[in-house]
mmCIF file of C-alpha atoms in Angstrom:
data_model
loop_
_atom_site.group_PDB
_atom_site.id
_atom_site.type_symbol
_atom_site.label_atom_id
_atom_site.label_comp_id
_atom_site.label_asym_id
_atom_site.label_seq_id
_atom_site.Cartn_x
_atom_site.Cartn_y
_atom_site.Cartn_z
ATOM 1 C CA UNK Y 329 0.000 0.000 0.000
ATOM 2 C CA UNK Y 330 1.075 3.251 -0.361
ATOM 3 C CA UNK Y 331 0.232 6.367 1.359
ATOM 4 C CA UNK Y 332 1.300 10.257 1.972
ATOM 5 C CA UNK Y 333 1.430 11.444 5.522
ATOM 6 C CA UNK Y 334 1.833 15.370 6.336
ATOM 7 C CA UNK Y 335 2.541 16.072 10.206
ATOM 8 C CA UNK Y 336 2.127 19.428 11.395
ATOM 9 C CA UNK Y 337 2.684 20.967 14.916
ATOM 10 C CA UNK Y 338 1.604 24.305 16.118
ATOM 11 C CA UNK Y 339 3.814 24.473 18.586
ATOM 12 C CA UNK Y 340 6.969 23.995 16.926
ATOM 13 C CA UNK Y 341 8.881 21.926 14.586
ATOM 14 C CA UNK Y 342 10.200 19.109 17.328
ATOM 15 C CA UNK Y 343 6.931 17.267 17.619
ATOM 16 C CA UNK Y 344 6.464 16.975 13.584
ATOM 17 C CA UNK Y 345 9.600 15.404 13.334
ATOM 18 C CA UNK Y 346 9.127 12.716 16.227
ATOM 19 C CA UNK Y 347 5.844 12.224 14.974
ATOM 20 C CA UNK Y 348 7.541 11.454 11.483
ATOM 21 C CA UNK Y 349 10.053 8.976 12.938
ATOM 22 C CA UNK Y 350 7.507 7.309 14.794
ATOM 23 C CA UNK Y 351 5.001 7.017 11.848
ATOM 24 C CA UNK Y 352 7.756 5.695 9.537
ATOM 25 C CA UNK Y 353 8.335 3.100 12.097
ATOM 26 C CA UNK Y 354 4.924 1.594 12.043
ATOM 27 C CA UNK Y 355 4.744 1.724 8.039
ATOM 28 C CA UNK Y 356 7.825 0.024 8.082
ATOM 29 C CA UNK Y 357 6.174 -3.272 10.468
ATOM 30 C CA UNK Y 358 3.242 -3.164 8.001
ATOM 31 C CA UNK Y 359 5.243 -2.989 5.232
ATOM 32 C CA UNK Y 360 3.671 -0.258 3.303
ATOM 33 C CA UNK Y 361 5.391 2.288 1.343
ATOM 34 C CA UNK Y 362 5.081 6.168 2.494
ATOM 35 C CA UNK Y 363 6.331 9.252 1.827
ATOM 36 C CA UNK Y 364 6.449 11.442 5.199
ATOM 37 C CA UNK Y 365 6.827 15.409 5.112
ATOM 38 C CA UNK Y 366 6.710 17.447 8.607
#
C-alpha cells in the first residue's frame, strides 16, 4: 500500500519530526510504502 502522511505541529517543529520517525516506524512493520513530510 502506499500512502502520503503530512505532520504538522503548532507548537513547533520538534513534535512533527518525532511524529515522522515514529510514523515511519509503524509503516515500516506493516510494510507499506510512504512518503512522510513534517
Amino acid at each position: 500500500m502506499n500512502i502520503a502522511i503530512i505532520t504538522a505541529c503548532p507548537s513547533g517543529v520538534a513534535n512533527s519530526i518525532l511524529a515522522a520517525g515514529l510514523l515511519e516506524q509503524a509503516v515500516a512493520k506493516l510494510g507499506w510504502n510512504a512518503k512522510i513530510e513534517c
